[in-house]
Amino acid sequence: MFGFLSSLKVSAEKNLKNITLGTLAAILTVLPVYAQSRLVFIYPPINLSLGIDSLELFANEGVINKELAYYMNLAGVNDEEKQAFREALLKKADLNPVEVSRFFNSPMGQELLQRVGHLFSIQGGRNGVYAIRGAMVQAAFDEEEGLTLLNFLRHLPVNMQFNLEEILRAATYLELLGQGTNAIVTEMKSISAQTREQETVPNFSNIRDIRQRGDYGVGPSRRLRLFDESRQREFDVVLVQPQRWREGKTPVIIFSHGLASRPEDFKEDVLQLVSYGYVVALPQHPGSDFNQLQEMLQGFSREIVKVDEYVDRPLDVSYVIDELERRNRREFEVRLDLNNVGVMGHSFGGYTALALAGAKLNFDSLEEICGRNLWGPNLSLLLQCRALELPRKDYDFRDERITSTLVINPVTSAVFGPEGLSQVSIPVLLAAGSSDPATPAAIEQLQAFVWINTDDKYFALVEGQAHVNFTKLDAQMQAVLDSLLDLTLPNQKVIDTYGNALLVAFAEVYTAKNEEFRPYLTSSYAYYISKQPNPLHLVQDDAEIPFSELFNRSKSARSRAIYPRNIIPSND
């Protein structure tokens, strides 16, 4: 699901604004009021209104009547912006109306609309969640016009009000997050440059290019059906092994997929590791995978994710290790090293990997953050706050057989918080994208990096990376992307080469215990392979260049973006 919610992006500070506004527009374009209805703008003591018929006249005929002209003059809109607004009013989102209805009836969909309904409410102040949902669904079912912003507004059943004071708070949060993200990119460049001056590294053009496939080849893959009797849980795991075995023990990596994904989505990525002599296992997580999303869209479930997945996902990974231990002698001739397993994960899979590394669920953090009326552009809170439905107890998923973890765009801030992440003490590489609206780097990954309590931790930042691989979206998600204006996509081929290199370098050093690959885990190597328009920055937090201290340079913009309590009070 984050593939849809997080795929919206445009550049730097403006990118984050457009992504969030694009997401809101996509929400608003899926919902009915008629020409006599009005939009009310509340900014105490000011109370103004605009007839939807004025917007309809402008969208259909390009005519700006006296009422609409007043607002456009007030906002200082130029001719180019007027044309863009007209196009936005008529831009159709090609979505299945039944699936739209089902999504917004799911717990995550309802929570999303509750947040929007706080800003865009029924006149008088009542949350507009039901009016918004009804208008989106009716507009989506309109065979003639379909789901457009104008058709959504036309179907609203009552006068609706924009609570401008709250909207301006949210906009300020968004702007600060953009500033904080820009500050992070600036500081990453600075830290990387300082680090390169102190590093002693080989001439990378004269040594192996680990972006290319390794020497062990890619052997057969198979899909196993596992059944954990203790949980009565059945799930698949895709197992891939090299063509030729390493000398001595064979290292093992387990990769945990994200929300609404499947193991196959990441198989191509992990083949790089396989070619370097690794056995890689990709477990399916049944209550939060692609099949669960389809169950919801087809009406067989109300949930995109089952709340028990916060418990079951890490237990799935541990069970896979158990299963490999059972098979090690009869199928692998005791080759597998199952006492030094590396775990990698993307998004919700990042949560999974960090939980196995020792991070603890933090219900106090969840209650404080999830209790705020405004969340800003951090879409991952829709997922993280579901964990509040779990029974309150001390969950411990630490698996001592796991000795390193690499996480990509993980969800962390509320579900773990500083106390939970401080329990992680094994080597970690944390990868983030500067244009990620689902798990914003300033909130989700930077904080996690500082809070994780280990001597061996690396932070990788890819400028322009936006949470998902856009080349792997299905046709419906691609249609959503096509409906968004001013969307700039990252160069996925370049980003894939970064992944190839980082996965191999980190796994070799910390899973295979091969120190020969340590030069690849340097700022110098990241700089060497970095390409425009999506450069890579890699830093290690160490005694010589303390990462957290250097980041204090960007403290003002960054901390206000991360901790906007003076902007978004938790109880207002």
C-alpha positions as a Python dict, from the first residue, in 0.01 Angstrom:
ca = {
    (1, 'M'): (0, 0, 0),
    (2, 'F'): (291, 233, 65),
    (3, 'G'): (370, 178, -300),
    (4, 'F'): (73, 409, -371),
    (5, 'L'): (92, 638, -70),
    (6, 'S'): (464, 694, -103),
    (7, 'S'): (517, 708, -475),
    (8, 'L'): (441, 1081, -500),
    (9, 'K'): (745, 1307, -533),
    (10, 'V'): (892, 1614, -700),
    (11, 'S'): (1227, 1786, -602),
    (12, 'A'): (1388, 1873, -266),
    (13, 'E'): (1173, 2098, -47),
    (14, 'K'): (906, 2140, -315),
    (15, 'N'): (901, 1763, -364),
    (16, 'L'): (775, 1689, -15),
    (17, 'K'): (507, 1955, -46),
    (18, 'N'): (386, 1825, -380),
    (19, 'I'): (389, 1465, -263),
    (20, 'T'): (172, 1538, 37),
    (21, 'L'): (-57, 1770, -156),
    (22, 'G'): (-67, 1514, -435),
    (23, 'T'): (-167, 1246, -186),
    (24, 'L'): (-442, 1472, -52),
    (25, 'A'): (-556, 1544, -406),
    (26, 'A'): (-563, 1172, -482),
    (27, 'I'): (-777, 1125, -171),
    (28, 'L'): (-1004, 1411, -263),
    (29, 'T'): (-1037, 1288, -618),
    (30, 'V'): (-1178, 956, -511),
    (31, 'L'): (-1486, 1077, -338),
    (32, 'P'): (-2015, 1413, -422),
    (33, 'V'): (-2206, 1815, -343),
    (34, 'Y'): (-2388, 2008, -605),
    (35, 'A'): (-2344, 2354, -747),
    (36, 'Q'): (-2540, 2524, -472),
    (37, 'S'): (-2297, 2392, -205),
    (38, 'R'): (-2019, 2611, -77),
    (39, 'L'): (-1669, 2581, 57),
    (40, 'V'): (-1619, 2783, 375),
    (41, 'F'): (-1279, 2916, 480),
    (42, 'I'): (-1242, 2959, 857),
    (43, 'Y'): (-959, 3160, 1010),
    (44, 'P'): (-1100, 3311, 1332),
    (45, 'P'): (-1255, 3564, 1327),
    (46, 'I'): (-1258, 3558, 941),
    (47, 'N'): (-1527, 3348, 777),
    (48, 'L'): (-1540, 3346, 395),
    (49, 'S'): (-1701, 3112, 144),
    (50, 'L'): (-1680, 3013, -221),
    (51, 'G'): (-1951, 2850, -430),
    (52, 'I'): (-1856, 2527, -602),
    (53, 'D'): (-2043, 2658, -906),
    (54, 'S'): (-1765, 2920, -938),
    (55, 'L'): (-1506, 2643, -957),
    (56, 'E'): (-1719, 2451, -1205),
    (57, 'L'): (-1750, 2754, -1433),
    (58, 'F'): (-1376, 2809, -1420),
    (59, 'A'): (-1287, 2443, -1479),
    (60, 'N'): (-1528, 2386, -1768),
    (61, 'E'): (-1515, 2723, -1946),
    (62, 'G'): (-1208, 2898, -1812),
    (63, 'V'): (-1425, 3185, -1683),
    (64, 'I'): (-1323, 3350, -1356),
    (65, 'N'): (-1629, 3512, -1203),
    (66, 'K'): (-1620, 3792, -949),
    (67, 'E'): (-1632, 3556, -650),
    (68, 'L'): (-1341, 3339, -763),
    (69, 'A'): (-1144, 3641, -882),
    (70, 'Y'): (-1150, 3779, -526),
    (71, 'Y'): (-977, 3466, -393),
    (72, 'M'): (-729, 3447, -676),
    (73, 'N'): (-631, 3810, -629),
    (74, 'L'): (-603, 3753, -255),
    (75, 'A'): (-366, 3460, -317),
    (76, 'G'): (-169, 3646, -587),
    (77, 'V'): (-219, 3367, -843),
    (78, 'N'): (-51, 3424, -1181),
    (79, 'D'): (-173, 3302, -1520),
    (80, 'E'): (45, 2991, -1514),
    (81, 'E'): (-84, 2893, -1171),
    (82, 'K'): (-442, 2954, -1280),
    (83, 'Q'): (-396, 2714, -1570),
    (84, 'A'): (-235, 2453, -1344),
    (85, 'F'): (-527, 2485, -1099),
    (86, 'R'): (-777, 2440, -1381),
    (87, 'E'): (-597, 2127, -1498),
    (88, 'A'): (-588, 1992, -1141),
    (89, 'L'): (-965, 2038, -1106),
    (90, 'L'): (-1027, 1823, -1414),
    (91, 'K'): (-744, 1569, -1383),
    (92, 'K'): (-894, 1220, -1357),
    (93, 'A'): (-761, 954, -1122),
    (94, 'D'): (-814, 620, -1293),
    (95, 'L'): (-906, 413, -988),
    (96, 'N'): (-1143, 122, -936),
    (97, 'P'): (-1440, 272, -748),
    (98, 'V'): (-1516, -49, -558),
    (99, 'E'): (-1155, -73, -441),
    (100, 'V'): (-1160, 295, -346),
    (101, 'S'): (-1463, 231, -129),
    (102, 'R'): (-1306, -72, 34),
    (103, 'F'): (-976, 103, 103),
    (104, 'F'): (-1146, 395, 277),
    (105, 'N'): (-1349, 152, 485),
    (106, 'S'): (-1032, -18, 611),
    (107, 'P'): (-885, 94, 947),
    (108, 'M'): (-589, 264, 774),
    (109, 'G'): (-815, 427, 516),
    (110, 'Q'): (-1050, 554, 786),
    (111, 'E'): (-760, 690, 989),
    (112, 'L'): (-630, 871, 683),
    (113, 'L'): (-968, 1032, 621),
    (114, 'Q'): (-1003, 1122, 990),
    (115, 'R'): (-682, 1322, 960),
    (116, 'V'): (-801, 1492, 641),
    (117, 'G'): (-1144, 1547, 798),
    (118, 'H'): (-983, 1743, 1080),
    (119, 'L'): (-861, 1996, 823),
    (120, 'F'): (-1157, 1979, 585),
    (121, 'S'): (-1464, 1943, 805),
    (122, 'I'): (-1838, 1981, 783),
    (123, 'Q'): (-1944, 2344, 830),
    (124, 'G'): (-1962, 2396, 1204),
    (125, 'G'): (-1653, 2193, 1281),
    (126, 'R'): (-1763, 1829, 1279),
    (127, 'N'): (-1501, 1595, 1128),
    (128, 'G'): (-1571, 1559, 757),
    (129, 'V'): (-1460, 1196, 727),
    (130, 'Y'): (-1796, 1051, 616),
    (131, 'A'): (-1882, 1335, 377),
    (132, 'I'): (-1536, 1308, 219),
    (133, 'R'): (-1554, 933, 185),
    (134, 'G'): (-1904, 944, 36),
    (135, 'A'): (-1811, 1213, -216),
    (136, 'M'): (-1496, 1029, -322),
    (137, 'V'): (-1678, 701, -377),
    (138, 'Q'): (-1967, 859, -567),
    (139, 'A'): (-1730, 1054, -789),
    (140, 'A'): (-1531, 739, -859),
    (141, 'F'): (-1852, 559, -964),
    (142, 'D'): (-1945, 842, -1203),
    (143, 'E'): (-1895, 675, -1541),
    (144, 'E'): (-1904, 1002, -1735),
    (145, 'E'): (-1655, 1220, -1545),
    (146, 'G'): (-1496, 985, -1293),
    (147, 'L'): (-1285, 1082, -1000),
    (148, 'T'): (-1167, 1439, -1042),
    (149, 'L'): (-1123, 1708, -782),
    (150, 'L'): (-1414, 1903, -929),
    (151, 'N'): (-1642, 1599, -937),
    (152, 'F'): (-1549, 1522, -579),
    (153, 'L'): (-1644, 1875, -473),
    (154, 'R'): (-1964, 1851, -678),
    (155, 'H'): (-2068, 1540, -484),
    (156, 'L'): (-2013, 1674, -134),
    (157, 'P'): (-2351, 1644, 42),
    (158, 'V'): (-2311, 1948, 270),
    (159, 'N'): (-2119, 2273, 296),
    (160, 'M'): (-1762, 2197, 397),
    (161, 'Q'): (-1513, 2421, 573),
    (162, 'F'): (-1139, 2452, 540),
    (163, 'N'): (-996, 2505, 889),
    (164, 'L'): (-721, 2739, 773),
    (165, 'E'): (-551, 2772, 1111),
    (166, 'E'): (-497, 2396, 1124),
    (167, 'I'): (-410, 2379, 754),
    (168, 'L'): (-146, 2650, 799),
    (169, 'R'): (0, 2455, 1089),
    (170, 'A'): (22, 2147, 872),
    (171, 'A'): (173, 2352, 589),
    (172, 'T'): (431, 2495, 830),
    (173, 'Y'): (519, 2145, 945),
    (174, 'L'): (556, 2042, 582),
    (175, 'E'): (779, 2340, 507),
    (176, 'L'): (995, 2271, 812),
    (177, 'L'): (1027, 1908, 715),
    (178, 'G'): (1145, 2020, 373),
    (179, 'Q'): (1398, 2250, 536),
    (180, 'G'): (1510, 1973, 769),
    (181, 'T'): (1550, 1731, 480),
    (182, 'N'): (1754, 1985, 284),
    (183, 'A'): (1968, 2041, 594),
    (184, 'I'): (2030, 1667, 621),
    (185, 'V'): (2141, 1646, 258),
    (186, 'T'): (2374, 1944, 310),
    (187, 'E'): (2524, 1794, 624),
    (188, 'M'): (2562, 1451, 466),
    (189, 'K'): (2767, 1612, 190),
    (190, 'S'): (2977, 1795, 447),
    (191, 'I'): (3033, 1490, 667),
    (192, 'S'): (3114, 1274, 365),
    (193, 'A'): (3368, 1525, 241),
    (194, 'Q'): (3536, 1548, 581),
    (195, 'T'): (3539, 1171, 612),
    (196, 'R'): (3696, 1123, 270),
    (197, 'E'): (3985, 1345, 371),
    (198, 'Q'): (4070, 1109, 657),
    (199, 'E'): (4010, 776, 482),
    (200, 'T'): (4290, 562, 343),
    (201, 'V'): (4138, 363, 63),
    (202, 'P'): (4259, 178, -248),
    (203, 'N'): (4216, 303, -602),
    (204, 'F'): (3867, 168, -666),
    (205, 'S'): (3921, 159, -1041),
    (206, 'N'): (4191, -105, -983),
    (207, 'I'): (3993, -341, -761),
    (208, 'R'): (3680, -550, -799),
    (209, 'D'): (3360, -371, -899),
    (210, 'I'): (3108, -513, -654),
    (211, 'R'): (2823, -353, -845),
    (212, 'Q'): (2869, -642, -1088),
    (213, 'R'): (2765, -1002, -1025),
    (214, 'G'): (2997, -1224, -820),
    (215, 'D'): (3185, -1543, -910),
    (216, 'Y'): (2955, -1801, -755),
    (217, 'G'): (2667, -1768, -999),
    (218, 'V'): (2296, -1789, -925),
    (219, 'G'): (2167, -2140, -869),
    (220, 'P'): (1816, -2276, -833),
    (221, 'S'): (1545, -2106, -633),
    (222, 'R'): (1255, -2286, -472),
    (223, 'R'): (944, -2193, -284),
    (224, 'L'): (889, -2378, 43),
    (225, 'R'): (563, -2394, 236),
    (226, 'L'): (628, -2368, 610),
    (227, 'F'): (395, -2429, 902),
    (228, 'D'): (474, -2300, 1249),
    (229, 'E'): (262, -2523, 1469),
    (230, 'S'): (315, -2309, 1780),
    (231, 'R'): (138, -2017, 1609),
    (232, 'Q'): (-76, -2219, 1367),
    (233, 'R'): (73, -2000, 1096),
    (234, 'E'): (144, -2114, 742),
    (235, 'F'): (359, -1910, 505),
    (236, 'D'): (593, -1941, 208),
    (237, 'V'): (962, -1870, 184),
    (238, 'V'): (1159, -1828, -138),
    (239, 'L'): (1503, -1984, -102),
    (240, 'V'): (1783, -1898, -347),
    (241, 'Q'): (2130, -2051, -346),
    (242, 'P'): (2447, -1998, -551),
    (243, 'Q'): (2558, -2224, -837),
    (244, 'R'): (2887, -2300, -662),
    (245, 'W'): (2955, -2315, -291),
    (246, 'R'): (3211, -2108, -104),
    (247, 'E'): (3499, -2270, 75),
    (248, 'G'): (3402, -2328, 437),
    (249, 'K'): (3077, -2196, 577),
    (250, 'T'): (2810, -2040, 357),
    (251, 'P'): (2669, -1709, 488),
    (252, 'V'): (2292, -1669, 510),
    (253, 'I'): (2081, -1356, 457),
    (254, 'I'): (1708, -1325, 524),
    (255, 'F'): (1517, -1043, 353),
    (256, 'S'): (1183, -920, 492),
    (257, 'H'): (948, -750, 244),
    (258, 'G'): (745, -436, 311),
    (259, 'L'): (374, -373, 353),
    (260, 'A'): (161, -506, 65),
    (261, 'S'): (468, -654, -101),
    (262, 'R'): (578, -1012, -170),
    (263, 'P'): (909, -1198, -165),
    (264, 'E'): (931, -1197, -546),
    (265, 'D'): (940, -816, -547),
    (266, 'F'): (1291, -828, -399),
    (267, 'K'): (1424, -1147, -558),
    (268, 'E'): (1610, -959, -832),
    (269, 'D'): (1775, -738, -570),
    (270, 'V'): (1909, -1027, -362),
    (271, 'L'): (2048, -1222, -659),
    (272, 'Q'): (2352, -997, -629),
    (273, 'L'): (2418, -1147, -285),
    (274, 'V'): (2354, -1499, -411),
    (275, 'S'): (2617, -1451, -681),
    (276, 'Y'): (2869, -1375, -405),
    (277, 'G'): (2804, -1712, -244),
    (278, 'Y'): (2512, -1643, -10),
    (279, 'V'): (2200, -1843, 55),
    (280, 'V'): (1916, -1593, 71),
    (281, 'A'): (1570, -1660, 217),
    (282, 'L'): (1274, -1430, 144),
    (283, 'P'): (981, -1512, 371),
    (284, 'Q'): (623, -1417, 299),
    (285, 'H'): (438, -1235, 579),
    (286, 'P'): (74, -1337, 517),
    (287, 'G'): (-108, -1069, 717),
    (288, 'S'): (74, -774, 562),
    (289, 'D'): (168, -887, 213),
    (290, 'F'): (34, -831, -137),
    (291, 'N'): (-224, -1107, -91),
    (292, 'Q'): (-363, -933, 218),
    (293, 'L'): (-401, -611, 18),
    (294, 'Q'): (-586, -801, -253),
    (295, 'E'): (-811, -962, 9),
    (296, 'M'): (-906, -613, 126),
    (297, 'L'): (-959, -475, -225),
    (298, 'Q'): (-1172, -775, -320),
    (299, 'G'): (-1391, -742, -12),
    (300, 'F'): (-1273, -1052, 178),
    (301, 'S'): (-1106, -848, 453),
    (302, 'R'): (-1140, -498, 599),
    (303, 'E'): (-770, -473, 679),
    (304, 'I'): (-465, -386, 475),
    (305, 'V'): (-253, -514, 761),
    (306, 'K'): (-344, -735, 1054),
    (307, 'V'): (-223, -590, 1380),
    (308, 'D'): (-70, -925, 1485),
    (309, 'E'): (187, -873, 1208),
    (310, 'Y'): (391, -667, 1454),
    (311, 'V'): (443, -992, 1641),
    (312, 'D'): (427, -1247, 1361),
    (313, 'R'): (675, -1085, 1123),
    (314, 'P'): (986, -1119, 1345),
    (315, 'L'): (870, -1464, 1453),
    (316, 'D'): (844, -1563, 1084),
    (317, 'V'): (1212, -1478, 1035),
    (318, 'S'): (1319, -1672, 1344),
    (319, 'Y'): (1113, -1968, 1226),
    (320, 'V'): (1288, -1956, 887),
    (321, 'I'): (1622, -1983, 1067),
    (322, 'D'): (1483, -2276, 1267),
    (323, 'E'): (1377, -2442, 943),
    (324, 'L'): (1719, -2390, 785),
    (325, 'E'): (1877, -2548, 1092),
    (326, 'R'): (1655, -2852, 1041),
    (327, 'R'): (1753, -2873, 673),
    (328, 'N'): (2118, -2782, 712),
    (329, 'R'): (2251, -3137, 744),
    (330, 'R'): (2027, -3323, 501),
    (331, 'E'): (2011, -3058, 227),
    (332, 'F'): (2319, -2838, 268),
    (333, 'E'): (2580, -3075, 416),
    (334, 'V'): (2606, -2846, 720),
    (335, 'R'): (2741, -2565, 500),
    (336, 'L'): (2511, -2292, 630),
    (337, 'D'): (2644, -2059, 899),
    (338, 'L'): (2331, -2009, 1106),
    (339, 'N'): (2505, -1848, 1401),
    (340, 'N'): (2588, -1531, 1202),
    (341, 'V'): (2275, -1459, 1005),
    (342, 'G'): (2223, -1121, 840),
    (343, 'V'): (1871, -981, 821),
    (344, 'M'): (1767, -715, 574),
    (345, 'G'): (1431, -547, 528),
    (346, 'H'): (1245, -273, 345),
    (347, 'S'): (987, -41, 510),
    (348, 'F'): (773, -267, 735),
    (349, 'G'): (1045, -524, 674),
    (350, 'G'): (1284, -269, 825),
    (351, 'Y'): (1071, -275, 1140),
    (352, 'T'): (1094, -654, 1130),
    (353, 'A'): (1473, -656, 1102),
    (354, 'L'): (1523, -399, 1379),
    (355, 'A'): (1288, -589, 1611),
    (356, 'L'): (1499, -901, 1559),
    (357, 'A'): (1808, -690, 1628),
    (358, 'G'): (1667, -603, 1972),
    (359, 'A'): (1451, -290, 1921),
    (360, 'K'): (1153, -289, 2159),
    (361, 'L'): (797, -175, 2097),
    (362, 'N'): (738, 154, 2280),
    (363, 'F'): (372, 211, 2364),
    (364, 'D'): (437, 541, 2543),
    (365, 'S'): (595, 681, 2227),
    (366, 'L'): (309, 546, 2017),
    (367, 'E'): (40, 704, 2236),
    (368, 'E'): (210, 1044, 2241),
    (369, 'I'): (269, 1065, 1866),
    (370, 'C'): (-50, 892, 1749),
    (371, 'G'): (-258, 1117, 1977),
    (372, 'R'): (-174, 1429, 1777),
    (373, 'N'): (-443, 1564, 1548),
    (374, 'L'): (-188, 1646, 1278),
    (375, 'W'): (83, 1409, 1163),
    (376, 'G'): (229, 1603, 876),
    (377, 'P'): (350, 1407, 573),
    (378, 'N'): (466, 1098, 767),
    (379, 'L'): (237, 841, 605),
    (380, 'S'): (401, 553, 791),
    (381, 'L'): (213, 658, 1105),
    (382, 'L'): (-97, 505, 947),
    (383, 'L'): (84, 175, 988),
    (384, 'Q'): (277, 240, 1308),
    (385, 'C'): (-25, 355, 1508),
    (386, 'R'): (-202, 25, 1441),
    (387, 'A'): (39, -127, 1695),
    (388, 'L'): (-159, 48, 1970),
    (389, 'E'): (-418, -229, 1925),
    (390, 'L'): (-172, -491, 2053),
    (391, 'P'): (-197, -622, 2410),
    (392, 'R'): (33, -412, 2628),
    (393, 'K'): (331, -619, 2735),
    (394, 'D'): (707, -636, 2697),
    (395, 'Y'): (771, -786, 2353),
    (396, 'D'): (1119, -925, 2300),
    (397, 'F'): (1197, -1053, 1948),
    (398, 'R'): (1576, -1048, 1976),
    (399, 'D'): (1728, -1349, 1799),
    (400, 'E'): (2090, -1402, 1901),
    (401, 'R'): (2164, -1588, 1577),
    (402, 'I'): (2121, -1257, 1394),
    (403, 'T'): (2445, -1061, 1409),
    (404, 'S'): (2389, -774, 1162),
    (405, 'T'): (2104, -592, 992),
    (406, 'L'): (2061, -369, 688),
    (407, 'V'): (1735, -175, 669),
    (408, 'I'): (1597, 36, 384),
    (409, 'N'): (1338, 311, 451),
    (410, 'P'): (1235, 146, 780),
    (411, 'V'): (939, 255, 995),
    (412, 'T'): (1081, 339, 1337),
    (413, 'S'): (995, 671, 1503),
    (414, 'A'): (672, 601, 1690),
    (415, 'V'): (670, 223, 1715),
    (416, 'F'): (1017, 209, 1873),
    (417, 'G'): (1112, 562, 1977),
    (418, 'P'): (1451, 638, 2133),
    (419, 'E'): (1410, 391, 2420),
    (420, 'G'): (1318, 101, 2193),
    (421, 'L'): (1593, 161, 1938),
    (422, 'S'): (1859, 207, 2206),
    (423, 'Q'): (1833, -168, 2265),
    (424, 'V'): (1992, -242, 1926),
    (425, 'S'): (2360, -322, 1971),
    (426, 'I'): (2457, -521, 1657),
    (427, 'P'): (2601, -366, 1337),
    (428, 'V'): (2342, -171, 1136),
    (429, 'L'): (2335, -7, 796),
    (430, 'L'): (2038, 224, 763),
    (431, 'A'): (1947, 345, 412),
    (432, 'A'): (1716, 639, 345),
    (433, 'G'): (1585, 848, 57),
    (434, 'S'): (1563, 1226, 67),
    (435, 'S'): (1227, 1224, -114),
    (436, 'D'): (1042, 960, 84),
    (437, 'P'): (694, 1073, 199),
    (438, 'A'): (601, 735, 349),
    (439, 'T'): (897, 720, 589),
    (440, 'P'): (1056, 1068, 574),
    (441, 'A'): (1430, 1052, 633),
    (442, 'A'): (1434, 1341, 881),
    (443, 'I'): (1177, 1170, 1103),
    (444, 'E'): (1210, 798, 1049),
    (445, 'Q'): (1571, 722, 959),
    (446, 'L'): (1790, 1003, 1091),
    (447, 'Q'): (1647, 977, 1440),
    (448, 'A'): (1672, 599, 1431),
    (449, 'F'): (2038, 625, 1335),
    (450, 'V'): (2117, 852, 1629),
    (451, 'W'): (1912, 641, 1875),
    (452, 'I'): (2057, 302, 1778),
    (453, 'N'): (2318, 206, 2035),
    (454, 'T'): (2595, 28, 1849),
    (455, 'D'): (2955, 107, 1762),
    (456, 'D'): (2914, -20, 1405),
    (457, 'K'): (2644, 177, 1229),
    (458, 'Y'): (2626, 335, 884),
    (459, 'F'): (2387, 586, 734),
    (460, 'A'): (2331, 585, 357),
    (461, 'L'): (2128, 862, 194),
    (462, 'V'): (2021, 861, -170),
    (463, 'E'): (1905, 1198, -298),
    (464, 'G'): (1570, 1166, -475),
    (465, 'Q'): (1494, 811, -362),
    (466, 'A'): (1122, 790, -279),
    (467, 'H'): (1057, 467, -89),
    (468, 'V'): (952, 240, -377),
    (469, 'N'): (1089, 107, -703),
    (470, 'F'): (863, 281, -955),
    (471, 'T'): (952, 33, -1228),
    (472, 'K'): (780, -247, -1034),
    (473, 'L'): (442, -80, -980),
    (474, 'D'): (140, -256, -1126),
    (475, 'A'): (-82, -97, -1392),
    (476, 'Q'): (-327, 57, -1145),
    (477, 'M'): (-55, 220, -937),
    (478, 'Q'): (107, 345, -1256),
    (479, 'A'): (-227, 503, -1351),
    (480, 'V'): (-228, 686, -1017),
    (481, 'L'): (122, 815, -1085),
    (482, 'D'): (17, 931, -1430),
    (483, 'S'): (-267, 1131, -1275),
    (484, 'L'): (-26, 1340, -1065),
    (485, 'L'): (117, 1664, -1191),
    (486, 'D'): (487, 1759, -1184),
    (487, 'L'): (608, 1418, -1072),
    (488, 'T'): (981, 1362, -1106),
    (489, 'L'): (1095, 1000, -1080),
    (490, 'P'): (1441, 889, -964),
    (491, 'N'): (1683, 701, -1188),
    (492, 'Q'): (1612, 348, -1066),
    (493, 'K'): (1901, 191, -1258),
    (494, 'V'): (2146, 413, -1073),
    (495, 'I'): (1983, 340, -737),
    (496, 'D'): (1994, -34, -809),
    (497, 'T'): (2372, -17, -855),
    (498, 'Y'): (2400, 142, -511),
    (499, 'G'): (2195, -140, -365),
    (500, 'N'): (2410, -403, -534),
    (501, 'A'): (2725, -254, -385),
    (502, 'L'): (2599, -177, -34),
    (503, 'L'): (2428, -512, 18),
    (504, 'V'): (2742, -702, -80),
    (505, 'A'): (2986, -479, 112),
    (506, 'F'): (2786, -484, 437),
    (507, 'A'): (2711, -857, 417),
    (508, 'E'): (3073, -946, 343),
    (509, 'V'): (3209, -747, 638),
    (510, 'Y'): (2945, -827, 899),
    (511, 'T'): (2790, -1159, 795),
    (512, 'A'): (3073, -1336, 612),
    (513, 'K'): (3333, -1165, 838),
    (514, 'N'): (3547, -1071, 538),
    (515, 'E'): (3753, -762, 619),
    (516, 'E'): (3876, -734, 260),
    (517, 'F'): (3547, -566, 172),
    (518, 'R'): (3565, -294, 440),
    (519, 'P'): (3706, -31, 197),
    (520, 'Y'): (3371, -48, 16),
    (521, 'L'): (3194, 68, 333),
    (522, 'T'): (3343, 415, 313),
    (523, 'S'): (3239, 763, 214),
    (524, 'S'): (3509, 750, -51),
    (525, 'Y'): (3357, 447, -221),
    (526, 'A'): (3005, 593, -208),
    (527, 'Y'): (3143, 907, -370),
    (528, 'Y'): (3323, 698, -631),
    (529, 'I'): (3005, 518, -748),
    (530, 'S'): (2772, 814, -694),
    (531, 'K'): (2585, 935, -1003),
    (532, 'Q'): (2354, 1223, -1084),
    (533, 'P'): (2065, 1290, -1059),
    (534, 'N'): (2051, 1070, -747),
    (535, 'P'): (2387, 1090, -568),
    (536, 'L'): (2471, 856, -281),
    (537, 'H'): (2621, 961, 54),
    (538, 'L'): (2751, 711, 310),
    (539, 'V'): (2887, 788, 656),
    (540, 'Q'): (2981, 586, 962),
    (541, 'D'): (2927, 712, 1313),
    (542, 'D'): (3264, 681, 1482),
    (543, 'A'): (3483, 850, 1736),
    (544, 'E'): (3686, 1053, 1487),
    (545, 'I'): (3387, 1215, 1317),
    (546, 'P'): (3088, 1197, 1556),
    (547, 'F'): (2784, 1196, 1332),
    (548, 'S'): (2534, 1323, 1591),
    (549, 'E'): (2760, 1617, 1685),
    (550, 'L'): (2805, 1729, 1326),
    (551, 'F'): (2434, 1711, 1266),
    (552, 'N'): (2385, 1977, 1533),
    (553, 'R'): (2481, 2224, 1261),
    (554, 'S'): (2141, 2163, 1104),
    (555, 'K'): (1970, 2143, 1441),
    (556, 'S'): (1739, 2441, 1405),
    (557, 'A'): (1564, 2339, 1084),
    (558, 'R'): (1595, 1968, 1151),
    (559, 'S'): (1478, 1958, 1512),
    (560, 'R'): (1179, 2183, 1443),
    (561, 'A'): (1082, 1950, 1160),
    (562, 'I'): (1119, 1642, 1376),
    (563, 'Y'): (976, 1786, 1696),
    (564, 'P'): (717, 2045, 1585),
    (565, 'R'): (539, 2053, 1920),
    (566, 'N'): (523, 2432, 1916),
    (567, 'I'): (357, 2409, 1574),
    (568, 'I'): (139, 2102, 1619),
    (569, 'P'): (32, 2063, 1982),
    (570, 'S'): (-59, 1706, 2068),
    (571, 'N'): (-401, 1779, 2217),
    (572, 'D'): (-545, 2070, 2021),
}
